């Protein structure tokens, strides 16, 4: 099973993180543009934990630009999303 990571928003803001697993699409409930810094950090931590768990049995695909934007928006500092770029 291949898992893809994406973003939803405009050119200057990210509203949601999208995780696509085959025909299933998961999207975070809170609009990242509207939530505070503490909530973004929490979402980032949970996303990293989810991807680390899924990567044990499945291939994860994320574009380099998408990874960079997600890490910037969620204050991830250790290339935790970039490690899944191809």
mmCIF file of C-alpha atoms in Angstrom:
data_model
loop_
_atom_site.group_PDB
_atom_site.id
_atom_site.type_symbol
_atom_site.label_atom_id
_atom_site.label_comp_id
_atom_site.label_asym_id
_atom_site.label_seq_id
_atom_site.Cartn_x
_atom_site.Cartn_y
_atom_site.Cartn_z
ATOM 1 C CA UNK A 1 0.000 0.000 0.000
ATOM 2 C CA UNK A 2 1.337 3.420 -0.965
ATOM 3 C CA UNK A 3 0.694 6.436 1.237
ATOM 4 C CA UNK A 4 0.898 9.981 -0.142
ATOM 5 C CA UNK A 5 1.139 13.193 1.797
ATOM 6 C CA UNK A 6 -0.251 16.498 0.530
ATOM 7 C CA UNK A 7 -1.456 19.928 1.536
ATOM 8 C CA UNK A 8 -4.606 21.953 0.975
ATOM 9 C CA UNK A 9 -4.639 25.725 0.919
ATOM 10 C CA UNK A 10 -3.598 28.716 -1.134
ATOM 11 C CA UNK A 11 -0.227 29.934 -2.343
ATOM 12 C CA UNK A 12 0.492 31.786 0.888
ATOM 13 C CA UNK A 13 -1.150 29.613 3.553
ATOM 14 C CA UNK A 14 -1.674 25.938 4.349
ATOM 15 C CA UNK A 15 -5.105 25.043 5.697
ATOM 16 C CA UNK A 16 -4.944 21.251 5.999
ATOM 17 C CA UNK A 17 -2.556 18.300 5.782
ATOM 18 C CA UNK A 18 -3.834 15.423 3.618
ATOM 19 C CA UNK A 19 -2.833 11.766 4.009
ATOM 20 C CA UNK A 20 -4.003 9.573 1.106
ATOM 21 C CA UNK A 21 -4.013 5.812 1.605
ATOM 22 C CA UNK A 22 -5.186 4.098 -1.588
ATOM 23 C CA UNK A 23 -8.811 5.349 -1.943
ATOM 24 C CA UNK A 24 -9.030 6.672 1.627
ATOM 25 C CA UNK A 25 -8.259 10.355 2.245
ATOM 26 C CA UNK A 26 -7.558 11.624 5.761
ATOM 27 C CA UNK A 27 -7.423 15.348 6.505
ATOM 28 C CA UNK A 28 -6.719 17.102 9.785
ATOM 29 C CA UNK A 29 -9.844 18.584 11.366
ATOM 30 C CA UNK A 30 -8.441 21.964 12.381
ATOM 31 C CA UNK A 31 -7.659 24.699 9.886
ATOM 32 C CA UNK A 32 -3.925 25.302 10.348
ATOM 33 C CA UNK A 33 -4.323 28.943 9.368
ATOM 34 C CA UNK A 34 -6.691 29.564 12.274
ATOM 35 C CA UNK A 35 -5.224 27.442 15.082
ATOM 36 C CA UNK A 36 -2.478 28.641 17.393
ATOM 37 C CA UNK A 37 1.161 27.658 17.573
ATOM 38 C CA UNK A 38 0.570 25.086 20.319
ATOM 39 C CA UNK A 39 -2.005 23.225 18.207
ATOM 40 C CA UNK A 40 0.303 23.230 15.148
ATOM 41 C CA UNK A 41 3.099 21.689 17.220
ATOM 42 C CA UNK A 42 0.680 19.021 18.499
ATOM 43 C CA UNK A 43 -0.508 18.230 14.957
ATOM 44 C CA UNK A 44 3.110 18.007 13.777
ATOM 45 C CA UNK A 45 4.061 15.603 16.546
ATOM 46 C CA UNK A 46 1.033 13.394 15.843
ATOM 47 C CA UNK A 47 1.685 13.420 12.087
ATOM 48 C CA UNK A 48 5.308 12.343 12.582
ATOM 49 C CA UNK A 49 4.231 9.515 14.898
ATOM 50 C CA UNK A 50 1.615 8.356 12.378
ATOM 51 C CA UNK A 51 4.075 8.386 9.469
ATOM 52 C CA UNK A 52 6.761 6.600 11.486
ATOM 53 C CA UNK A 53 4.283 3.851 12.369
ATOM 54 C CA UNK A 54 2.925 3.485 8.828
ATOM 55 C CA UNK A 55 6.391 3.531 7.238
ATOM 56 C CA UNK A 56 7.282 0.232 8.898
ATOM 57 C CA UNK A 57 4.950 -1.671 6.555
ATOM 58 C CA UNK A 58 4.133 0.789 3.759
ATOM 59 C CA UNK A 59 5.830 3.128 1.305
ATOM 60 C CA UNK A 60 5.307 6.825 2.024
ATOM 61 C CA UNK A 61 5.597 9.369 -0.767
ATOM 62 C CA UNK A 62 5.826 13.128 -0.361
ATOM 63 C CA UNK A 63 7.141 15.786 -2.718
ATOM 64 C CA UNK A 64 10.121 17.849 -1.628
ATOM 65 C CA UNK A 65 8.255 21.173 -1.741
ATOM 66 C CA UNK A 66 5.282 19.709 0.135
ATOM 67 C CA UNK A 67 7.587 18.302 2.828
ATOM 68 C CA UNK A 68 9.294 21.674 3.215
ATOM 69 C CA UNK A 69 5.977 23.512 3.571
ATOM 70 C CA UNK A 70 4.574 21.014 6.084
ATOM 71 C CA UNK A 71 7.722 21.171 8.206
ATOM 72 C CA UNK A 72 7.667 24.971 8.151
ATOM 73 C CA UNK A 73 3.977 25.201 9.049
ATOM 74 C CA UNK A 74 4.150 22.605 11.849
ATOM 75 C CA UNK A 75 7.519 23.765 13.235
ATOM 76 C CA UNK A 76 9.263 20.442 12.568
ATOM 77 C CA UNK A 77 13.019 20.953 12.695
ATOM 78 C CA UNK A 78 14.691 17.565 12.137
ATOM 79 C CA UNK A 79 13.692 16.769 8.524
ATOM 80 C CA UNK A 80 11.032 14.469 9.922
ATOM 81 C CA UNK A 81 8.886 14.772 6.789
ATOM 82 C CA UNK A 82 11.697 15.322 4.253
ATOM 83 C CA UNK A 83 13.040 11.848 4.985
ATOM 84 C CA UNK A 84 10.064 10.480 3.023
ATOM 85 C CA UNK A 85 10.826 12.438 -0.178
ATOM 86 C CA UNK A 86 11.940 10.506 -3.222
#
